[in-house]
Amino acid sequence: MSALTIGGIVFVFLSLAISMGMMLSLRLPHHHLGADSKDTIKLATAVVGTLSALALGFLIASAKTTFDVAEAELRTSVAQVVLLDRVMAHYGAETAGARQALAQLVEARLQQSGQGGGEIATAGIEPVQDELRSLIPEVEVKRLLQSRALEVSGKIAEAHWLLVEQEGEEPPWAFLAILVFWLALLFFTFGLLSPRNATVVSILLVCALSVAGAVFLIIDMAHPYLGFIRVSDAPLRMALENLGRT
């Protein structure tokens, strides 16, 4: 389920909560919504409001951290790819095939942009490593370059599997469900205690849309390579321009 769909569902839930609160206020005896009753309700919902605000802030901060880490990891992987290409270039013409395979790997990642998975080191890095292992260095300098290239390619492969593991993580659905329940309770009390006019209803719906937008941000940013807010592929394009140079 996409982040936009989840945000829309949350908005519908909050809107229904507002409607239910307003309808219930018409059926309750007048003394149930007197000044003392309203004060008690406001005090009780203030606790829920504080918890909701803290939970939303925590989830948004966590999603932003996930997004920033993914962006930093992509830049690091791109730098390692360029470094690997330069090391192979210094080795000599024997690495021409491996360098071409590396460039094709980056091109394939660019074509997959926005379809999920931000890793550079897909299974395509393994043929590059196989070619590096098959080299027979004739001098000590080339032996050191081969060792360095294998080390860098190993880091790229390691980054790939770390990203695969992170992509498999799901948002805390139970936490989100409880949060939506708290928010629905808050908007229910807003509808229960608010006067019924177009201005109040409009403001409450805008507030519900804003809160649903926050949930959308949490889900969308928790998947940095999918959705509307995704890690830029500009580093990949810059790397592709620098690969293959002599």
PDB file of C-alpha atoms in Angstrom:
ATOM      1  CA  MET A   1       0.000   0.000   0.000  1.00  0.00           C
ATOM      2  CA  SER A   2       1.434   3.360  -1.046  1.00  0.00           C
ATOM      3  CA  ALA A   3       2.130   6.230   1.338  1.00  0.00           C
ATOM      4  CA  LEU A   4      -0.429   8.383  -0.487  1.00  0.00           C
ATOM      5  CA  THR A   5      -3.122   5.734  -0.013  1.00  0.00           C
ATOM      6  CA  ILE A   6      -2.344   5.423   3.686  1.00  0.00           C
ATOM      7  CA  GLY A   7      -2.449   9.197   4.088  1.00  0.00           C
ATOM      8  CA  GLY A   8      -5.829   9.286   2.334  1.00  0.00           C
ATOM      9  CA  ILE A   9      -7.195   6.558   4.607  1.00  0.00           C
ATOM     10  CA  VAL A  10      -6.043   8.486   7.679  1.00  0.00           C
ATOM     11  CA  PHE A  11      -7.765  11.639   6.379  1.00  0.00           C
ATOM     12  CA  VAL A  12     -11.014   9.694   5.860  1.00  0.00           C
ATOM     13  CA  PHE A  13     -10.804   8.268   9.388  1.00  0.00           C
ATOM     14  CA  LEU A  14     -10.262  11.693  10.928  1.00  0.00           C
ATOM     15  CA  SER A  15     -13.063  13.222   8.872  1.00  0.00           C
ATOM     16  CA  LEU A  16     -15.422  10.468  10.003  1.00  0.00           C
ATOM     17  CA  ALA A  17     -14.362  11.091  13.604  1.00  0.00           C
ATOM     18  CA  ILE A  18     -15.253  14.768  13.240  1.00  0.00           C
ATOM     19  CA  SER A  19     -18.635  13.882  11.721  1.00  0.00           C
ATOM     20  CA  MET A  20     -19.405  11.358  14.470  1.00  0.00           C
ATOM     21  CA  GLY A  21     -18.538  13.903  17.153  1.00  0.00           C
ATOM     22  CA  MET A  22     -20.822  16.527  15.637  1.00  0.00           C
ATOM     23  CA  MET A  23     -23.692  14.071  15.211  1.00  0.00           C
ATOM     24  CA  LEU A  24     -23.322  12.811  18.773  1.00  0.00           C
ATOM     25  CA  SER A  25     -23.388  16.366  20.133  1.00  0.00           C
ATOM     26  CA  LEU A  26     -26.907  16.732  18.694  1.00  0.00           C
ATOM     27  CA  ARG A  27     -28.189  13.683  20.576  1.00  0.00           C
ATOM     28  CA  LEU A  28     -26.571  14.138  23.981  1.00  0.00           C
ATOM     29  CA  PRO A  29     -28.503  15.807  26.794  1.00  0.00           C
ATOM     30  CA  HIS A  30     -27.545  19.447  27.219  1.00  0.00           C
ATOM     31  CA  HIS A  31     -25.949  18.972  30.641  1.00  0.00           C
ATOM     32  CA  HIS A  32     -23.524  16.423  29.171  1.00  0.00           C
ATOM     33  CA  LEU A  33     -21.875  19.241  27.253  1.00  0.00           C
ATOM     34  CA  GLY A  34     -22.022  21.907  29.932  1.00  0.00           C
ATOM     35  CA  ALA A  35     -19.050  24.034  30.945  1.00  0.00           C
ATOM     36  CA  ASP A  36     -17.816  21.557  33.568  1.00  0.00           C
ATOM     37  CA  SER A  37     -18.156  18.627  31.173  1.00  0.00           C
ATOM     38  CA  LYS A  38     -16.254  20.464  28.451  1.00  0.00           C
ATOM     39  CA  ASP A  39     -13.428  21.337  30.845  1.00  0.00           C
ATOM     40  CA  THR A  40     -13.076  17.688  31.881  1.00  0.00           C
ATOM     41  CA  ILE A  41     -13.110  16.495  28.277  1.00  0.00           C
ATOM     42  CA  LYS A  42     -10.476  19.062  27.318  1.00  0.00           C
ATOM     43  CA  LEU A  43      -8.213  17.992  30.183  1.00  0.00           C
ATOM     44  CA  ALA A  44      -8.516  14.333  29.266  1.00  0.00           C
ATOM     45  CA  THR A  45      -7.898  14.887  25.558  1.00  0.00           C
ATOM     46  CA  ALA A  46      -4.926  17.143  26.323  1.00  0.00           C
ATOM     47  CA  VAL A  47      -3.075  14.054  27.541  1.00  0.00           C
ATOM     48  CA  VAL A  48      -3.893  12.193  24.330  1.00  0.00           C
ATOM     49  CA  GLY A  49      -2.952  15.259  22.291  1.00  0.00           C
ATOM     50  CA  THR A  50       0.440  15.456  23.968  1.00  0.00           C
ATOM     51  CA  LEU A  51       1.089  11.761  23.358  1.00  0.00           C
ATOM     52  CA  SER A  52       0.040  12.121  19.713  1.00  0.00           C
ATOM     53  CA  ALA A  53       2.301  15.119  19.182  1.00  0.00           C
ATOM     54  CA  LEU A  54       5.269  13.307  20.712  1.00  0.00           C
ATOM     55  CA  ALA A  55       4.613  10.171  18.651  1.00  0.00           C
ATOM     56  CA  LEU A  56       4.251  12.154  15.404  1.00  0.00           C
ATOM     57  CA  GLY A  57       7.437  14.071  16.124  1.00  0.00           C
ATOM     58  CA  PHE A  58       9.331  10.872  16.890  1.00  0.00           C
ATOM     59  CA  LEU A  59       8.148   9.122  13.718  1.00  0.00           C
ATOM     60  CA  ILE A  60       8.885  12.117  11.486  1.00  0.00           C
ATOM     61  CA  ALA A  61      12.381  12.458  12.972  1.00  0.00           C
ATOM     62  CA  SER A  62      12.985   8.724  12.523  1.00  0.00           C
ATOM     63  CA  ALA A  63      11.815   8.826   8.889  1.00  0.00           C
ATOM     64  CA  LYS A  64      13.990  11.865   8.177  1.00  0.00           C
ATOM     65  CA  THR A  65      16.999  10.082   9.685  1.00  0.00           C
ATOM     66  CA  THR A  66      16.331   7.039   7.490  1.00  0.00           C
ATOM     67  CA  PHE A  67      16.139   9.273   4.427  1.00  0.00           C
ATOM     68  CA  ASP A  68      19.357  11.143   5.277  1.00  0.00           C
ATOM     69  CA  VAL A  69      21.239   7.896   5.961  1.00  0.00           C
ATOM     70  CA  ALA A  70      20.094   6.433   2.630  1.00  0.00           C
ATOM     71  CA  GLU A  71      21.215   9.568   0.799  1.00  0.00           C
ATOM     72  CA  ALA A  72      24.627   9.473   2.495  1.00  0.00           C
ATOM     73  CA  GLU A  73      25.021   5.761   1.728  1.00  0.00           C
ATOM     74  CA  LEU A  74      24.197   6.342  -1.931  1.00  0.00           C
ATOM     75  CA  ARG A  75      26.816   9.081  -2.195  1.00  0.00           C
ATOM     76  CA  THR A  76      29.355   6.844  -0.457  1.00  0.00           C
ATOM     77  CA  SER A  77      28.609   3.960  -2.827  1.00  0.00           C
ATOM     78  CA  VAL A  78      28.907   6.273  -5.846  1.00  0.00           C
ATOM     79  CA  ALA A  79      32.282   7.512  -4.603  1.00  0.00           C
ATOM     80  CA  GLN A  80      33.426   3.918  -4.172  1.00  0.00           C
ATOM     81  CA  VAL A  81      32.306   3.049  -7.723  1.00  0.00           C
ATOM     82  CA  VAL A  82      34.292   5.959  -9.168  1.00  0.00           C
ATOM     83  CA  LEU A  83      37.287   5.001  -7.022  1.00  0.00           C
ATOM     84  CA  LEU A  84      37.042   1.396  -8.213  1.00  0.00           C
ATOM     85  CA  ASP A  85      37.005   2.562 -11.830  1.00  0.00           C
ATOM     86  CA  ARG A  86      40.096   4.722 -11.292  1.00  0.00           C
ATOM     87  CA  VAL A  87      41.975   1.876  -9.593  1.00  0.00           C
ATOM     88  CA  MET A  88      41.183  -0.442 -12.505  1.00  0.00           C
ATOM     89  CA  ALA A  89      42.224   2.274 -14.966  1.00  0.00           C
ATOM     90  CA  HIS A  90      45.630   2.465 -13.284  1.00  0.00           C
ATOM     91  CA  TYR A  91      45.958  -1.308 -13.454  1.00  0.00           C
ATOM     92  CA  GLY A  92      45.915  -1.275 -17.251  1.00  0.00           C
ATOM     93  CA  ALA A  93      44.050  -2.452 -20.338  1.00  0.00           C
ATOM     94  CA  GLU A  94      43.388  -5.869 -18.766  1.00  0.00           C
ATOM     95  CA  THR A  95      40.526  -4.354 -16.743  1.00  0.00           C
ATOM     96  CA  ALA A  96      38.671  -2.889 -19.753  1.00  0.00           C
ATOM     97  CA  GLY A  97      35.935  -5.535 -19.537  1.00  0.00           C
ATOM     98  CA  ALA A  98      35.460  -5.044 -15.804  1.00  0.00           C
ATOM     99  CA  ARG A  99      35.264  -1.259 -16.232  1.00  0.00           C
ATOM    100  CA  GLN A 100      32.642  -1.622 -18.938  1.00  0.00           C
ATOM    101  CA  ALA A 101      30.610  -3.951 -16.720  1.00  0.00           C
ATOM    102  CA  LEU A 102      30.828  -1.391 -13.910  1.00  0.00           C
ATOM    103  CA  ALA A 103      29.500   1.375 -16.162  1.00  0.00           C
ATOM    104  CA  GLN A 104      26.651  -0.865 -17.303  1.00  0.00           C
ATOM    105  CA  LEU A 105      25.834  -1.512 -13.664  1.00  0.00           C
ATOM    106  CA  VAL A 106      25.410   2.217 -12.985  1.00  0.00           C
ATOM    107  CA  GLU A 107      23.316   2.631 -16.151  1.00  0.00           C
ATOM    108  CA  ALA A 108      21.025  -0.188 -15.027  1.00  0.00           C
ATOM    109  CA  ARG A 109      20.602   1.470 -11.628  1.00  0.00           C
ATOM    110  CA  LEU A 110      19.638   4.754 -13.300  1.00  0.00           C
ATOM    111  CA  GLN A 111      17.009   2.992 -15.391  1.00  0.00           C
ATOM    112  CA  GLN A 112      15.548   1.481 -12.204  1.00  0.00           C
ATOM    113  CA  SER A 113      15.353   4.885 -10.501  1.00  0.00           C
ATOM    114  CA  GLY A 114      12.036   5.292  -8.737  1.00  0.00           C
ATOM    115  CA  GLN A 115      11.141   1.607  -9.019  1.00  0.00           C
ATOM    116  CA  GLY A 116      12.601   0.666  -5.656  1.00  0.00           C
ATOM    117  CA  GLY A 117      16.002  -0.299  -4.388  1.00  0.00           C
ATOM    118  CA  GLY A 118      18.720   2.281  -4.246  1.00  0.00           C
ATOM    119  CA  GLU A 119      21.656  -0.030  -4.182  1.00  0.00           C
ATOM    120  CA  ILE A 120      24.414   0.254  -6.772  1.00  0.00           C
ATOM    121  CA  ALA A 121      25.901  -3.098  -5.934  1.00  0.00           C
ATOM    122  CA  THR A 122      23.361  -5.468  -7.405  1.00  0.00           C
ATOM    123  CA  ALA A 123      24.356  -8.944  -8.558  1.00  0.00           C
ATOM    124  CA  GLY A 124      26.199  -7.158 -11.417  1.00  0.00           C
ATOM    125  CA  ILE A 125      29.136  -6.366  -9.122  1.00  0.00           C
ATOM    126  CA  GLU A 126      30.003 -10.051  -8.844  1.00  0.00           C
ATOM    127  CA  PRO A 127      31.172 -10.430 -12.485  1.00  0.00           C
ATOM    128  CA  VAL A 128      33.397  -7.390 -11.906  1.00  0.00           C
ATOM    129  CA  GLN A 129      34.878  -9.090  -8.861  1.00  0.00           C
ATOM    130  CA  ASP A 130      35.322 -12.336 -10.824  1.00  0.00           C
ATOM    131  CA  GLU A 131      37.284 -10.491 -13.500  1.00  0.00           C
ATOM    132  CA  LEU A 132      39.429  -8.831 -10.873  1.00  0.00           C
ATOM    133  CA  ARG A 133      40.215 -12.163  -9.245  1.00  0.00           C
ATOM    134  CA  SER A 134      41.150 -13.690 -12.599  1.00  0.00           C
ATOM    135  CA  LEU A 135      43.858 -11.082 -13.189  1.00  0.00           C
ATOM    136  CA  ILE A 136      47.446 -12.266 -12.929  1.00  0.00           C
ATOM    137  CA  PRO A 137      49.558  -9.311 -11.805  1.00  0.00           C
ATOM    138  CA  GLU A 138      53.030  -9.296 -13.254  1.00  0.00           C
ATOM    139  CA  VAL A 139      54.558  -6.739 -10.928  1.00  0.00           C
ATOM    140  CA  GLU A 140      54.106  -5.720  -7.318  1.00  0.00           C
ATOM    141  CA  VAL A 141      52.358  -2.455  -8.249  1.00  0.00           C
ATOM    142  CA  LYS A 142      49.647  -4.310 -10.153  1.00  0.00           C
ATOM    143  CA  ARG A 143      49.304  -6.777  -7.298  1.00  0.00           C
ATOM    144  CA  LEU A 144      48.608  -3.900  -4.920  1.00  0.00           C
ATOM    145  CA  LEU A 145      46.127  -2.360  -7.357  1.00  0.00           C
ATOM    146  CA  GLN A 146      44.313  -5.679  -7.696  1.00  0.00           C
ATOM    147  CA  SER A 147      44.103  -5.998  -3.924  1.00  0.00           C
ATOM    148  CA  ARG A 148      42.803  -2.444  -3.624  1.00  0.00           C
ATOM    149  CA  ALA A 149      40.179  -2.992  -6.340  1.00  0.00           C
ATOM    150  CA  LEU A 150      38.923  -6.153  -4.647  1.00  0.00           C
ATOM    151  CA  GLU A 151      38.743  -4.304  -1.330  1.00  0.00           C
ATOM    152  CA  VAL A 152      36.666  -1.451  -2.797  1.00  0.00           C
ATOM    153  CA  SER A 153      34.375  -3.810  -4.720  1.00  0.00           C
ATOM    154  CA  GLY A 154      33.840  -5.749  -1.493  1.00  0.00           C
ATOM    155  CA  LYS A 155      32.688  -2.553   0.234  1.00  0.00           C
ATOM    156  CA  ILE A 156      30.246  -1.888  -2.604  1.00  0.00           C
ATOM    157  CA  ALA A 157      28.836  -5.411  -2.287  1.00  0.00           C
ATOM    158  CA  GLU A 158      28.571  -5.002   1.494  1.00  0.00           C
ATOM    159  CA  ALA A 159      26.654  -1.739   1.051  1.00  0.00           C
ATOM    160  CA  HIS A 160      24.241  -3.533  -1.272  1.00  0.00           C
ATOM    161  CA  TRP A 161      23.301  -6.180   1.270  1.00  0.00           C
ATOM    162  CA  LEU A 162      22.934  -3.606   4.026  1.00  0.00           C
ATOM    163  CA  LEU A 163      20.487  -1.694   1.842  1.00  0.00           C
ATOM    164  CA  VAL A 164      18.598  -4.871   0.973  1.00  0.00           C
ATOM    165  CA  GLU A 165      18.208  -5.558   4.688  1.00  0.00           C
ATOM    166  CA  GLN A 166      16.989  -2.020   5.379  1.00  0.00           C
ATOM    167  CA  GLU A 167      14.522  -2.078   2.475  1.00  0.00           C
ATOM    168  CA  GLY A 168      12.959  -5.181   3.996  1.00  0.00           C
ATOM    169  CA  GLU A 169      12.062  -3.299   7.170  1.00  0.00           C
ATOM    170  CA  GLU A 170       8.414  -2.304   7.533  1.00  0.00           C
ATOM    171  CA  PRO A 171       7.057   0.783   9.307  1.00  0.00           C
ATOM    172  CA  PRO A 172       5.828   0.173  12.881  1.00  0.00           C
ATOM    173  CA  TRP A 173       2.246  -0.610  11.821  1.00  0.00           C
ATOM    174  CA  ALA A 174       1.006  -1.284  15.368  1.00  0.00           C
ATOM    175  CA  PHE A 175       2.453   2.036  16.508  1.00  0.00           C
ATOM    176  CA  LEU A 176       0.836   3.819  13.559  1.00  0.00           C
ATOM    177  CA  ALA A 177      -2.520   2.163  14.229  1.00  0.00           C
ATOM    178  CA  ILE A 178      -2.501   3.319  17.856  1.00  0.00           C
ATOM    179  CA  LEU A 179      -1.427   6.792  16.747  1.00  0.00           C
ATOM    180  CA  VAL A 180      -4.322   7.005  14.272  1.00  0.00           C
ATOM    181  CA  PHE A 181      -6.692   5.899  17.052  1.00  0.00           C
ATOM    182  CA  TRP A 182      -5.401   8.703  19.290  1.00  0.00           C
ATOM    183  CA  LEU A 183      -5.778  11.223  16.493  1.00  0.00           C
ATOM    184  CA  ALA A 184      -9.292  10.017  15.679  1.00  0.00           C
ATOM    185  CA  LEU A 185     -10.217  10.399  19.355  1.00  0.00           C
ATOM    186  CA  LEU A 186      -8.893  13.952  19.351  1.00  0.00           C
ATOM    187  CA  PHE A 187     -10.812  14.935  16.233  1.00  0.00           C
ATOM    188  CA  PHE A 188     -13.920  13.229  17.615  1.00  0.00           C
ATOM    189  CA  THR A 189     -13.774  15.515  20.650  1.00  0.00           C
ATOM    190  CA  PHE A 190     -13.146  18.515  18.374  1.00  0.00           C
ATOM    191  CA  GLY A 191     -16.353  17.702  16.528  1.00  0.00           C
ATOM    192  CA  LEU A 192     -18.174  17.026  19.786  1.00  0.00           C
ATOM    193  CA  LEU A 193     -17.284  20.368  21.386  1.00  0.00           C
ATOM    194  CA  SER A 194     -17.185  22.647  18.341  1.00  0.00           C
ATOM    195  CA  PRO A 195     -20.052  24.754  16.990  1.00  0.00           C
ATOM    196  CA  ARG A 196     -21.518  23.426  13.762  1.00  0.00           C
ATOM    197  CA  ASN A 197     -20.826  25.969  11.048  1.00  0.00           C
ATOM    198  CA  ALA A 198     -18.996  25.999   7.731  1.00  0.00           C
ATOM    199  CA  THR A 199     -15.946  27.853   9.045  1.00  0.00           C
ATOM    200  CA  VAL A 200     -15.321  25.426  11.919  1.00  0.00           C
ATOM    201  CA  VAL A 201     -15.902  22.372   9.732  1.00  0.00           C
ATOM    202  CA  SER A 202     -13.521  23.717   7.084  1.00  0.00           C
ATOM    203  CA  ILE A 203     -10.778  24.413   9.622  1.00  0.00           C
ATOM    204  CA  LEU A 204     -11.167  20.963  11.192  1.00  0.00           C
ATOM    205  CA  LEU A 205     -10.951  19.292   7.773  1.00  0.00           C
ATOM    206  CA  VAL A 206      -7.818  21.280   6.909  1.00  0.00           C
ATOM    207  CA  CYS A 207      -6.276  20.220  10.239  1.00  0.00           C
ATOM    208  CA  ALA A 208      -7.209  16.598   9.513  1.00  0.00           C
ATOM    209  CA  LEU A 209      -5.598  16.900   6.084  1.00  0.00           C
ATOM    210  CA  SER A 210      -2.442  18.334   7.671  1.00  0.00           C
ATOM    211  CA  VAL A 211      -2.181  15.458  10.149  1.00  0.00           C
ATOM    212  CA  ALA A 212      -2.800  12.927   7.355  1.00  0.00           C
ATOM    213  CA  GLY A 213      -0.038  14.684   5.429  1.00  0.00           C
ATOM    214  CA  ALA A 214       2.323  14.093   8.349  1.00  0.00           C
ATOM    215  CA  VAL A 215       1.510  10.356   8.266  1.00  0.00           C
ATOM    216  CA  PHE A 216       2.105  10.409   4.500  1.00  0.00           C
ATOM    217  CA  LEU A 217       5.540  11.967   5.071  1.00  0.00           C
ATOM    218  CA  ILE A 218       6.417   9.325   7.655  1.00  0.00           C
ATOM    219  CA  ILE A 219       5.593   6.430   5.324  1.00  0.00           C
ATOM    220  CA  ASP A 220       7.044   8.030   2.200  1.00  0.00           C
ATOM    221  CA  MET A 221      10.375   9.085   3.711  1.00  0.00           C
ATOM    222  CA  ALA A 222      10.788   5.699   5.377  1.00  0.00           C
ATOM    223  CA  HIS A 223      11.222   4.294   1.832  1.00  0.00           C
ATOM    224  CA  PRO A 224      13.862   6.652   0.388  1.00  0.00           C
ATOM    225  CA  TYR A 225      13.953   5.077  -3.079  1.00  0.00           C
ATOM    226  CA  LEU A 226      10.188   5.003  -3.678  1.00  0.00           C
ATOM    227  CA  GLY A 227       7.303   7.447  -3.694  1.00  0.00           C
ATOM    228  CA  PHE A 228       7.201  11.198  -4.111  1.00  0.00           C
ATOM    229  CA  ILE A 229      10.131  12.045  -1.832  1.00  0.00           C
ATOM    230  CA  ARG A 230      13.089   9.962  -2.928  1.00  0.00           C
ATOM    231  CA  VAL A 231      16.859  10.132  -2.894  1.00  0.00           C
ATOM    232  CA  SER A 232      18.168  12.023  -5.913  1.00  0.00           C
ATOM    233  CA  ASP A 233      19.940  10.042  -8.624  1.00  0.00           C
ATOM    234  CA  ALA A 234      22.164  13.035  -9.510  1.00  0.00           C
ATOM    235  CA  PRO A 235      25.265  11.384  -7.924  1.00  0.00           C
ATOM    236  CA  LEU A 236      24.733   8.354 -10.167  1.00  0.00           C
ATOM    237  CA  ARG A 237      24.569  10.543 -13.276  1.00  0.00           C
ATOM    238  CA  MET A 238      27.740  12.358 -12.287  1.00  0.00           C
ATOM    239  CA  ALA A 239      29.477   9.039 -11.636  1.00  0.00           C
ATOM    240  CA  LEU A 240      28.435   7.707 -15.033  1.00  0.00           C
ATOM    241  CA  GLU A 241      30.006  10.733 -16.699  1.00  0.00           C
ATOM    242  CA  ASN A 242      33.316   9.997 -14.956  1.00  0.00           C
ATOM    243  CA  LEU A 243      33.442   6.250 -15.551  1.00  0.00           C
ATOM    244  CA  GLY A 244      35.563   4.856 -18.341  1.00  0.00           C
ATOM    245  CA  ARG A 245      37.932   7.806 -18.572  1.00  0.00           C
ATOM    246  CA  THR A 246      41.536   6.998 -19.224  1.00  0.00           C
TER     247      THR A 246
END
